[in-house]
Structure formats: C-alpha cells, structure tokens
Amino acid sequence: MTPKARIVLLFAGATLVAACSSTAPAAPPAKPVSVSQATAARPPMAVAEVPPGLRPLPSSGVGPATYAYTCGIAGTDEPAGACGHWRLLTRDGGQWYLPEALGDYETDGNDGGTAPLAISPDGLRIAYYRAGDGRLVVRELATGATTPMRYAFTWDVARKAHTTKLAFLGEGAWLSISNQPLDEEVEVLAAVATGETREAPEGVIDVDATGSRLTTETATDAGVRFQTTGGPVHHITVRQLHDPRALGGFIAQDGTAFTLASMNIPACGNDISPDKLVTVDLATGKTVSVVTPKLPADVTYGRGIGWLSPREVLVRVVRERPHGTTVEDTFALDIMTGEARQTGRFDEAGLRVRDTGLVPNGDVVYGGYLGAPPYQAAPEKVVPIKHGSCE
C-alpha cells in the first residue's frame, strides 16, 4: 500500500516548540445550533457488485470491528466492481461485506466516488451512509440497531468539494461530519446516542460529553492555533522546518492532543519519517512532553489514530520492504518515554482478499483499538531506510 504523500506533523523537540496565548481572550466560537435536515433530489446509486467468497454483515451478533477498506485492481488506481462494497474485519477474525453501507456510487451526472465509513474506538459501532436512501446512520454491531443522524448527505455539494469524511471524536460519543463547500468554514457534529446534529466551527478536534466545549485546530503561517470555546487562543510555533505551514492534524481527547513530527523534511523530497511525538495541553497551550518515538528504523511515514489511555497513544506507520513494497503497522507509544509496542499489522495477507488480482485501495479505516487483546508480532529483520537528500 502506498500512503498518500502528505506531511503529518510538525514539531521537533522541546527547544523547537514555543507555545503562547493571546493577551486577551478571543471571541468564542459560535455556539452549536441545530442543523435542519438536508435533502437530496435523488440518492446516489450504488455500483458495487456482490464480492465472491464473502458473506454479508449479519443482522446482529457481530463482534468489535477493527478495520474497513475498499479494493481496486492490482497495479492500477482503478476501482473494481466486486470490491466496491465496504469490507469489515472484526477482532474475532470475521470478514464481511456491507451491502447496506454505500461504498462506490454514481450520481445523476455520472460522477461518483466512495462514500465514507467510520469505526468507533471501541469497535462496537460503525457509521455509514445507507445505500437505500443516502441517510447517515450509526449501527450497533452486536444488536444491529441503527440510529439515523438528523442530517442527510448533500451529494451534489460533496462531489464538488471533495471533503467528505466521517470521524468519531474522543471516546466515540460524537461523530464529526465534513462535507460542506470549501468556502464554508463549518462542520457538523452528531450525537451518536440520539442522532441530534449541531453546526460547529471547522477543524474540531475535541468535544466534551455535552457538546458545549469544543476545541478547534487551525493552520497558520508559523505553526498551529488552538481555540477552546470561551477561552484564549493558543499558538504553537514550529521552528527549523522548511515550511512551517505544512501542518498535519492533532488527535485529541479530554483536553490533551498529540501528533507525530518530522524535523528532517527536505524542501525537495518526501522524507517524512516521524522522529518526535509531541503532546499538548489544550487548556494551557503548553507542551506536556516532546519525546523520540522508538519506532523501527524502517518506518517512512506515520500519523496518529487515537488515545489508548492517558499515557499511551496509537499511531499507524508505513514500513519499507524489499522490491519497493510496504506494510502498514500500528504501534502504541508512551507519550512520556517514547517506548513503542506493536499492536497490529494491515497487509494483503492479513486482509484475506479472496478475489484474484484485487488489492486494498484508498485509505484504511481503523477502529476497535480500545480493549483490544495483546498483539504477538513475529520476529523480522529491520533494514534501516536511507533518508533522502536535496541535490
């Protein structure tokens, strides 16, 4: 799997990170308000074929989910009809396809794409757009009960903006929905338990249980800016980067956020091996810790997934293998020491792709990491990568 060429982080050591607050509190973000039910003239048409050798997701009795993915034809960027359904892997080894969840689709104008899907941190719920009517729902895997969110996908807008995504925030009580036009700096938050939806500022990374306290992250020319409802603005300044505006995203929970950073991003390359793990207190804007993650020497790329505990975070990394191939692993990192332990591996063998010539295509969706059993990593030789240079 080839990761998207994208820089995920920005900090590089305790002496390289400076945090400050504005002298006067900024105006608080707009208070969340109810969002009216959006409508689509016609739901998109699912174009996926039934995958051979896979069973549909049972109506109930499904264990915690860990991964979801769609497929494509090996050696190309083309989607494949038999893989246009979302596929779901569960902690107990199950693999299903999701006929009720919209995967690949077409619209009236013959444009299309892949509708998003999200897995809660505990793996007990999935969020998706229902293929029959385009409604966004959250499904309990154990019981099969679905809760419609009081917000409908605006297919026309999403196709033009190309910003459609879903993400469970924090421990999974809220769902973030981003499919607004690019010139509208707004997102939608949905309460998973009730389906209530609220308009929220763009870039929400943390929300409390009531939805009244939001923290947003905004990229600036010199670093990143955090703002919590009713509080001051905190600026985190990044030094010694070729381009400090090349920001990635922080992963937050309960007022603390982390991200991976590379200090050695060349101006003319894509050497984005993470070499710092930075944790920030969102209430004060001060760094909690800046440590070197003790990841394998063959890691070429990494980004955060979520929080395992107040002390550990989960990250995904891409590791080089012979003949230009890669594998994708997950690691738990201690935010105070940088100690790492492998928690999983996502590759073609692990996916049990049963269709000849088909491979995972696009971003892998992660979830179900809270409460997951220990992972037994097989011993393997690690060949350190050669970092690129500008010539």
CSV table of C-alpha atoms in Angstrom, one decimal:
chain,number,residue,atom,x,y,z
A,1,MET,CA,0.0,0.0,0.0
A,2,THR,CA,1.3,3.4,-0.9
A,3,PRO,CA,0.5,6.2,1.6
A,4,LYS,CA,-0.7,9.5,0.3
A,5,ALA,CA,2.2,11.9,0.1
A,6,ARG,CA,1.2,14.2,2.9
A,7,ILE,CA,3.1,15.7,5.8
A,8,VAL,CA,1.5,14.6,9.1
A,9,LEU,CA,3.2,16.7,11.7
A,10,LEU,CA,5.3,19.5,12.7
A,11,PHE,CA,7.1,19.5,16.0
A,12,ALA,CA,10.7,18.8,16.6
A,13,GLY,CA,12.0,18.8,20.1
A,14,ALA,CA,11.4,20.7,23.4
A,15,THR,CA,13.7,23.6,22.3
A,16,LEU,CA,12.0,23.8,19.0
A,17,VAL,CA,8.4,24.2,20.2
A,18,ALA,CA,7.2,27.5,21.6
A,19,ALA,CA,3.7,28.0,22.9
A,20,CYS,CA,2.0,31.2,23.8
A,21,SER,CA,-1.5,32.6,24.5
A,22,SER,CA,-3.0,35.7,23.2
A,23,THR,CA,-3.1,38.5,25.7
A,24,ALA,CA,-6.9,38.9,25.5
A,25,PRO,CA,-9.4,36.1,25.1
A,26,ALA,CA,-10.7,35.8,21.6
A,27,ALA,CA,-14.3,35.8,20.7
A,28,PRO,CA,-15.7,32.3,21.5
A,29,PRO,CA,-16.6,30.1,18.5
A,30,ALA,CA,-20.2,30.2,17.5
A,31,LYS,CA,-22.4,28.2,19.9
A,32,PRO,CA,-23.5,24.9,18.2
A,33,VAL,CA,-27.0,25.1,16.7
A,34,SER,CA,-29.4,22.6,15.3
A,35,VAL,CA,-28.9,21.8,11.6
A,36,SER,CA,-32.0,21.3,9.6
A,37,GLN,CA,-32.5,18.1,7.7
A,38,ALA,CA,-30.8,18.4,4.3
A,39,THR,CA,-32.3,16.8,1.3
A,40,ALA,CA,-31.0,15.3,-1.9
A,41,ALA,CA,-33.2,15.2,-5.0
A,42,ARG,CA,-32.2,11.6,-5.6
A,43,PRO,CA,-29.9,9.3,-3.6
A,44,PRO,CA,-26.7,8.2,-5.3
A,45,MET,CA,-26.8,4.8,-7.0
A,46,ALA,CA,-24.6,2.1,-5.6
A,47,VAL,CA,-22.5,0.4,-8.3
A,48,ALA,CA,-20.8,-2.3,-6.3
A,49,GLU,CA,-21.2,-6.0,-7.3
A,50,VAL,CA,-21.5,-8.8,-4.8
A,51,PRO,CA,-18.0,-9.9,-3.7
A,52,PRO,CA,-17.4,-13.6,-4.4
A,53,GLY,CA,-16.5,-15.7,-1.4
A,54,LEU,CA,-17.7,-13.2,1.3
A,55,ARG,CA,-20.8,-13.1,3.3
A,56,PRO,CA,-22.9,-10.0,4.0
A,57,LEU,CA,-22.7,-8.5,7.5
A,58,PRO,CA,-25.1,-10.4,9.8
A,59,SER,CA,-28.1,-8.5,11.1
A,60,SER,CA,-26.8,-8.9,14.7
A,61,GLY,CA,-24.2,-10.7,16.8
A,62,VAL,CA,-21.1,-9.1,15.2
A,63,GLY,CA,-18.0,-8.6,17.4
A,64,PRO,CA,-16.0,-5.4,17.6
A,65,ALA,CA,-14.7,-4.1,14.3
A,66,THR,CA,-11.0,-3.3,13.7
A,67,TYR,CA,-10.6,-2.3,10.0
A,68,ALA,CA,-12.6,-1.4,7.0
A,69,TYR,CA,-11.5,-1.0,3.4
A,70,THR,CA,-12.5,-1.0,-0.2
A,71,CYS,CA,-10.5,-2.5,-3.1
A,72,GLY,CA,-9.0,-1.9,-6.5
A,73,ILE,CA,-7.4,-3.7,-9.4
A,74,ALA,CA,-3.8,-4.6,-8.7
A,75,GLY,CA,-1.2,-2.3,-10.3
A,76,THR,CA,-3.8,0.4,-11.2
A,77,ASP,CA,-5.8,3.1,-9.5
A,78,GLU,CA,-9.0,1.7,-10.9
A,79,PRO,CA,-11.8,0.5,-8.6
A,80,ALA,CA,-13.2,-2.9,-9.0
A,81,GLY,CA,-16.9,-3.7,-9.1
A,82,ALA,CA,-16.6,-6.7,-6.8
A,83,CYS,CA,-14.8,-4.7,-4.3
A,84,GLY,CA,-16.9,-1.6,-4.4
A,85,HIS,CA,-18.6,-2.6,-1.1
A,86,TRP,CA,-17.0,-1.7,2.1
A,87,ARG,CA,-15.4,-4.7,3.8
A,88,LEU,CA,-15.3,-5.0,7.5
A,89,LEU,CA,-12.8,-7.0,9.6
A,90,THR,CA,-13.6,-7.9,13.2
A,91,ARG,CA,-11.5,-8.6,16.2
A,92,ASP,CA,-12.5,-12.3,16.3
A,93,GLY,CA,-11.3,-12.9,12.7
A,94,GLY,CA,-14.6,-12.3,10.8
A,95,GLN,CA,-14.6,-10.6,7.4
A,96,TRP,CA,-17.8,-9.3,5.9
A,97,TYR,CA,-19.0,-7.1,3.2
A,98,LEU,CA,-21.6,-4.4,3.9
A,99,PRO,CA,-24.4,-4.3,1.4
A,100,GLU,CA,-26.4,-1.7,3.4
A,101,ALA,CA,-23.4,0.7,3.5
A,102,LEU,CA,-22.9,2.9,0.5
A,103,GLY,CA,-19.4,2.2,-1.0
A,104,ASP,CA,-18.7,3.1,-4.6
A,105,TYR,CA,-21.5,5.2,-6.1
A,106,GLU,CA,-22.6,7.3,-9.1
A,107,THR,CA,-24.8,10.4,-9.2
A,108,ASP,CA,-27.2,11.7,-11.8
A,109,GLY,CA,-24.3,13.4,-13.6
A,110,ASN,CA,-22.4,10.1,-13.9
A,111,ASP,CA,-19.9,11.4,-11.4
A,112,GLY,CA,-19.1,9.3,-8.4
A,113,GLY,CA,-16.8,8.3,-5.6
A,114,THR,CA,-16.7,6.2,-2.4
A,115,ALA,CA,-18.9,7.2,0.5
A,116,PRO,CA,-17.0,7.3,3.8
A,117,LEU,CA,-17.3,5.0,6.8
A,118,ALA,CA,-16.1,5.2,10.3
A,119,ILE,CA,-15.5,2.7,13.2
A,120,SER,CA,-15.8,3.8,16.8
A,121,PRO,CA,-12.7,3.5,19.1
A,122,ASP,CA,-14.2,0.5,20.9
A,123,GLY,CA,-15.2,-1.1,17.6
A,124,LEU,CA,-18.8,-1.6,18.8
A,125,ARG,CA,-20.3,0.9,16.3
A,126,ILE,CA,-19.9,1.8,12.7
A,127,ALA,CA,-21.1,5.0,10.9
A,128,TYR,CA,-22.0,4.9,7.2
A,129,TYR,CA,-24.4,6.2,4.6
A,130,ARG,CA,-27.2,3.8,3.9
A,131,ALA,CA,-27.2,2.6,0.3
A,132,GLY,CA,-31.0,2.6,0.0
A,133,ASP,CA,-31.8,6.2,0.9
A,134,GLY,CA,-28.5,8.0,1.5
A,135,ARG,CA,-29.2,8.6,5.2
A,136,LEU,CA,-26.3,8.7,7.6
A,137,VAL,CA,-26.7,6.1,10.4
A,138,VAL,CA,-24.8,4.7,13.3
A,139,ARG,CA,-25.1,0.9,13.7
A,140,GLU,CA,-24.6,-1.2,16.8
A,141,LEU,CA,-22.8,-4.3,15.6
A,142,ALA,CA,-23.9,-6.5,18.5
A,143,THR,CA,-27.7,-5.8,18.2
A,144,GLY,CA,-28.0,-4.5,14.6
A,145,ALA,CA,-29.9,-1.4,15.9
A,146,THR,CA,-29.3,1.7,13.8
A,147,THR,CA,-29.7,5.4,14.8
A,148,PRO,CA,-30.3,7.8,11.9
A,149,MET,CA,-28.4,11.1,12.3
A,150,ARG,CA,-30.6,14.1,11.7
A,151,TYR,CA,-28.5,15.2,8.8
A,152,ALA,CA,-28.6,14.0,5.2
A,153,PHE,CA,-25.7,13.9,2.9
A,154,THR,CA,-25.7,16.7,0.3
A,155,TRP,CA,-24.4,14.6,-2.6
A,156,ASP,CA,-24.0,17.5,-5.0
A,157,VAL,CA,-22.1,19.6,-2.6
A,158,ALA,CA,-19.8,16.8,-1.5
A,159,ARG,CA,-19.0,15.9,-5.1
A,160,LYS,CA,-17.9,19.4,-5.8
A,161,ALA,CA,-16.0,20.0,-2.6
A,162,HIS,CA,-14.3,16.6,-2.3
A,163,THR,CA,-14.1,16.9,1.5
A,164,THR,CA,-16.5,14.2,2.6
A,165,LYS,CA,-15.3,12.4,5.8
A,166,LEU,CA,-16.6,10.8,9.0
A,167,ALA,CA,-14.8,10.5,12.3
A,168,PHE,CA,-15.7,9.5,15.8
A,169,LEU,CA,-14.3,12.1,18.3
A,170,GLY,CA,-12.8,11.3,21.7
A,171,GLU,CA,-14.2,8.0,23.0
A,172,GLY,CA,-16.9,7.9,20.4
A,173,ALA,CA,-19.8,9.9,21.8
A,174,TRP,CA,-19.7,12.4,18.9
A,175,LEU,CA,-19.4,12.0,15.1
A,176,SER,CA,-17.7,14.6,13.0
A,177,ILE,CA,-19.1,15.1,9.5
A,178,SER,CA,-17.3,17.2,7.0
A,179,ASN,CA,-18.9,17.6,3.6
A,180,GLN,CA,-19.5,21.3,3.3
A,181,PRO,CA,-18.4,23.5,0.4
A,182,LEU,CA,-14.8,24.6,0.6
A,183,ASP,CA,-15.7,28.2,1.2
A,184,GLU,CA,-17.9,27.4,4.3
A,185,GLU,CA,-15.7,27.1,7.4
A,186,VAL,CA,-18.2,24.8,9.2
A,187,GLU,CA,-18.6,21.2,10.2
A,188,VAL,CA,-21.4,19.2,11.6
A,189,LEU,CA,-21.3,17.2,14.9
A,190,ALA,CA,-23.8,14.4,15.6
A,191,ALA,CA,-24.6,12.9,19.0
A,192,VAL,CA,-24.2,9.2,18.4
A,193,ALA,CA,-26.7,8.2,21.1
A,194,THR,CA,-29.6,10.4,19.9
A,195,GLY,CA,-28.8,11.4,16.3
A,196,GLU,CA,-29.0,15.1,17.2
A,197,THR,CA,-26.9,17.3,14.9
A,198,ARG,CA,-25.2,20.6,15.5
A,199,GLU,CA,-23.3,23.0,13.4
A,200,ALA,CA,-19.7,23.5,14.6
A,201,PRO,CA,-16.6,25.5,13.5
A,202,GLU,CA,-14.2,24.0,11.1
A,203,GLY,CA,-11.3,21.9,12.5
A,204,VAL,CA,-12.9,20.5,15.7
A,205,ILE,CA,-10.5,18.0,17.3
A,206,ASP,CA,-12.0,17.7,20.8
A,207,VAL,CA,-15.5,17.9,22.3
A,208,ASP,CA,-16.9,17.3,25.8
A,209,ALA,CA,-19.7,15.0,26.6
A,210,THR,CA,-22.4,17.7,26.3
A,211,GLY,CA,-21.1,19.2,23.1
A,212,SER,CA,-20.8,22.6,24.7
A,213,ARG,CA,-17.0,22.8,24.9
A,214,LEU,CA,-15.2,22.5,21.5
A,215,THR,CA,-11.5,22.8,20.6
A,216,THR,CA,-10.5,23.7,17.1
A,217,GLU,CA,-7.2,23.4,15.3
A,218,THR,CA,-6.2,25.9,12.6
A,219,ALA,CA,-3.1,26.0,10.5
A,220,THR,CA,-1.2,29.3,10.4
A,221,ASP,CA,1.9,30.6,8.5
A,222,ALA,CA,4.0,29.9,11.6
A,223,GLY,CA,2.5,26.8,13.1
A,224,VAL,CA,-0.9,25.9,14.5
A,225,ARG,CA,-3.5,27.6,16.6
A,226,PHE,CA,-5.8,26.0,19.2
A,227,GLN,CA,-9.0,27.6,20.5
A,228,THR,CA,-11.4,26.2,23.0
A,229,THR,CA,-15.0,27.6,23.4
A,230,GLY,CA,-14.9,30.7,25.6
A,231,GLY,CA,-11.1,30.5,26.1
A,232,PRO,CA,-8.0,32.2,24.8
A,233,VAL,CA,-6.2,31.4,21.6
A,234,HIS,CA,-3.0,29.3,22.0
A,235,HIS,CA,-0.3,29.5,19.3
A,236,ILE,CA,2.2,26.7,18.8
A,237,THR,CA,5.2,27.9,16.8
A,238,VAL,CA,7.3,25.4,14.9
A,239,ARG,CA,10.9,26.3,14.1
A,240,GLN,CA,13.5,24.7,11.9
A,241,LEU,CA,11.1,23.4,9.3
A,242,HIS,CA,11.5,24.1,5.6
A,243,ASP,CA,7.8,25.1,5.5
A,244,PRO,CA,6.1,25.6,8.9
A,245,ARG,CA,2.7,25.8,7.1
A,246,ALA,CA,2.9,22.1,6.2
A,247,LEU,CA,0.7,21.0,9.1
A,248,GLY,CA,-1.0,17.8,9.8
A,249,GLY,CA,-3.6,17.0,12.4
A,250,PHE,CA,-3.6,16.6,16.2
A,251,ILE,CA,-5.6,13.8,17.8
A,252,ALA,CA,-7.3,15.0,21.0
A,253,GLN,CA,-9.2,13.5,23.9
A,254,ASP,CA,-10.3,15.1,27.2
A,255,GLY,CA,-8.3,18.3,26.7
A,256,THR,CA,-4.9,16.7,25.6
A,257,ALA,CA,-3.7,16.4,22.0
A,258,PHE,CA,-0.8,14.6,20.3
A,259,THR,CA,0.8,14.4,16.9
A,260,LEU,CA,3.9,13.0,15.2
A,261,ALA,CA,6.5,15.3,13.8
A,262,SER,CA,9.5,15.1,11.5
A,263,MET,CA,12.3,17.6,11.8
A,264,ASN,CA,14.1,16.5,8.7
A,265,ILE,CA,11.6,17.1,5.9
A,266,PRO,CA,13.7,18.2,2.9
A,267,ALA,CA,12.4,21.0,0.7
A,268,CYS,CA,12.7,18.8,-2.4
A,269,GLY,CA,11.6,15.4,-1.2
A,270,ASN,CA,9.2,13.2,0.8
A,271,ASP,CA,11.3,12.0,3.7
A,272,ILE,CA,8.6,12.2,6.4
A,273,SER,CA,9.8,9.6,8.9
A,274,PRO,CA,8.4,10.6,12.3
A,275,ASP,CA,11.1,11.5,14.8
A,276,LYS,CA,9.2,13.4,17.5
A,277,LEU,CA,6.0,12.7,19.4
A,278,VAL,CA,4.6,15.9,20.8
A,279,THR,CA,1.7,16.2,23.4
A,280,VAL,CA,0.0,19.5,24.2
A,281,ASP,CA,-2.4,20.5,27.0
A,282,LEU,CA,-5.2,22.3,25.1
A,283,ALA,CA,-6.3,24.2,28.2
A,284,THR,CA,-3.0,26.0,28.6
A,285,GLY,CA,-1.4,25.6,25.2
A,286,LYS,CA,1.8,24.2,26.8
A,287,THR,CA,3.6,21.1,25.7
A,288,VAL,CA,3.2,18.1,28.1
A,289,SER,CA,6.0,16.2,26.5
A,290,VAL,CA,8.3,16.0,23.5
A,291,VAL,CA,9.9,12.6,23.1
A,292,THR,CA,11.5,10.5,20.3
A,293,PRO,CA,9.2,7.6,19.4
A,294,LYS,CA,11.2,4.3,19.5
A,295,LEU,CA,9.8,3.0,16.2
A,296,PRO,CA,11.6,0.6,13.9
A,297,ALA,CA,14.3,2.1,11.7
A,298,ASP,CA,12.4,1.1,8.5
A,299,VAL,CA,9.5,3.5,9.1
A,300,THR,CA,8.9,6.0,6.4
A,301,TYR,CA,5.6,7.6,7.4
A,302,GLY,CA,3.4,7.9,10.4
A,303,ARG,CA,0.3,9.5,11.7
A,304,GLY,CA,-1.9,9.3,14.8
A,305,ILE,CA,-5.1,7.3,15.2
A,306,GLY,CA,-6.3,7.8,18.8
A,307,TRP,CA,-5.7,7.6,22.5
A,308,LEU,CA,-5.4,4.2,24.3
A,309,SER,CA,-5.1,5.7,27.8
A,310,PRO,CA,-4.0,9.0,29.3
A,311,ARG,CA,-0.4,7.7,28.9
A,312,GLU,CA,-0.5,5.8,25.6
A,313,VAL,CA,-1.5,6.8,22.0
A,314,LEU,CA,-2.0,4.7,18.9
A,315,VAL,CA,-0.2,5.5,15.6
A,316,ARG,CA,-0.1,4.0,12.1
A,317,VAL,CA,3.2,3.7,10.3
A,318,VAL,CA,4.3,2.6,6.9
A,319,ARG,CA,7.4,0.4,6.8
A,320,GLU,CA,9.6,-0.4,3.8
A,321,ARG,CA,10.0,-3.9,2.4
A,322,PRO,CA,12.1,-5.3,-0.4
A,323,HIS,CA,11.4,-4.5,-4.1
A,324,GLY,CA,9.6,-1.3,-3.3
A,325,THR,CA,6.8,-2.8,-1.3
A,326,THR,CA,5.5,-1.7,2.1
A,327,VAL,CA,3.5,-2.9,5.1
A,328,GLU,CA,1.4,-0.8,7.4
A,329,ASP,CA,1.6,-1.4,11.2
A,330,THR,CA,0.1,0.1,14.3
A,331,PHE,CA,2.1,0.9,17.4
A,332,ALA,CA,1.2,2.1,20.9
A,333,LEU,CA,3.5,4.9,22.0
A,334,ASP,CA,4.2,6.1,25.6
A,335,ILE,CA,3.9,9.9,25.5
A,336,MET,CA,6.4,10.4,28.3
A,337,THR,CA,9.1,7.9,27.2
A,338,GLY,CA,8.5,7.2,23.5
A,339,GLU,CA,8.5,3.4,24.2
A,340,ALA,CA,6.7,1.6,21.4
A,341,ARG,CA,4.9,-1.8,21.2
A,342,GLN,CA,3.4,-3.2,18.0
A,343,THR,CA,-0.4,-3.6,18.2
A,344,GLY,CA,-1.3,-4.8,14.7
A,345,ARG,CA,-0.5,-5.2,11.0
A,346,PHE,CA,-2.6,-4.4,8.0
A,347,ASP,CA,-1.4,-6.0,4.7
A,348,GLU,CA,-2.8,-8.1,1.9
A,349,ALA,CA,-2.2,-11.4,3.7
A,350,GLY,CA,-4.0,-10.2,6.8
A,351,LEU,CA,-6.9,-8.9,4.8
A,352,ARG,CA,-7.6,-12.3,3.3
A,353,VAL,CA,-8.5,-10.7,0.0
A,354,ARG,CA,-10.1,-13.6,-1.9
A,355,ASP,CA,-10.6,-12.1,-5.3
A,356,THR,CA,-7.7,-12.7,-7.7
A,357,GLY,CA,-6.0,-9.5,-8.8
A,358,LEU,CA,-7.6,-7.3,-6.2
A,359,VAL,CA,-5.8,-5.3,-3.5
A,360,PRO,CA,-6.8,-2.8,-0.8
A,361,ASN,CA,-7.4,0.6,-2.4
A,362,GLY,CA,-7.6,4.0,-0.7
A,363,ASP,CA,-7.4,4.8,3.0
A,364,VAL,CA,-7.8,2.1,5.5
A,365,VAL,CA,-10.4,2.9,8.3
A,366,TYR,CA,-9.2,2.0,11.8
A,367,GLY,CA,-11.2,1.4,15.0
A,368,GLY,CA,-11.7,-1.1,17.8
A,369,TYR,CA,-8.4,-0.4,19.4
A,370,LEU,CA,-9.8,0.2,22.9
A,371,GLY,CA,-9.8,-3.1,24.8
A,372,ALA,CA,-8.0,-5.0,22.0
A,373,PRO,CA,-6.0,-8.0,23.2
A,374,PRO,CA,-2.2,-8.0,23.0
A,375,TYR,CA,-0.7,-8.5,19.5
A,376,GLN,CA,2.1,-11.0,19.0
A,377,ALA,CA,4.5,-9.6,16.4
A,378,ALA,CA,6.6,-12.2,14.6
A,379,PRO,CA,10.4,-11.5,14.7
A,380,GLU,CA,11.7,-9.9,11.5
A,381,LYS,CA,14.8,-8.3,10.1
A,382,VAL,CA,14.7,-4.5,10.1
A,383,VAL,CA,16.7,-2.7,7.4
A,384,PRO,CA,17.2,1.0,8.2
A,385,ILE,CA,16.0,3.2,5.5
A,386,LYS,CA,18.2,5.7,3.7
A,387,HIS,CA,16.9,9.2,4.1
A,388,GLY,CA,16.6,11.3,1.0
A,389,SER,CA,18.6,14.4,0.4
A,390,CYS,CA,18.3,17.5,-1.7
A,391,GLU,CA,20.8,17.8,-4.6
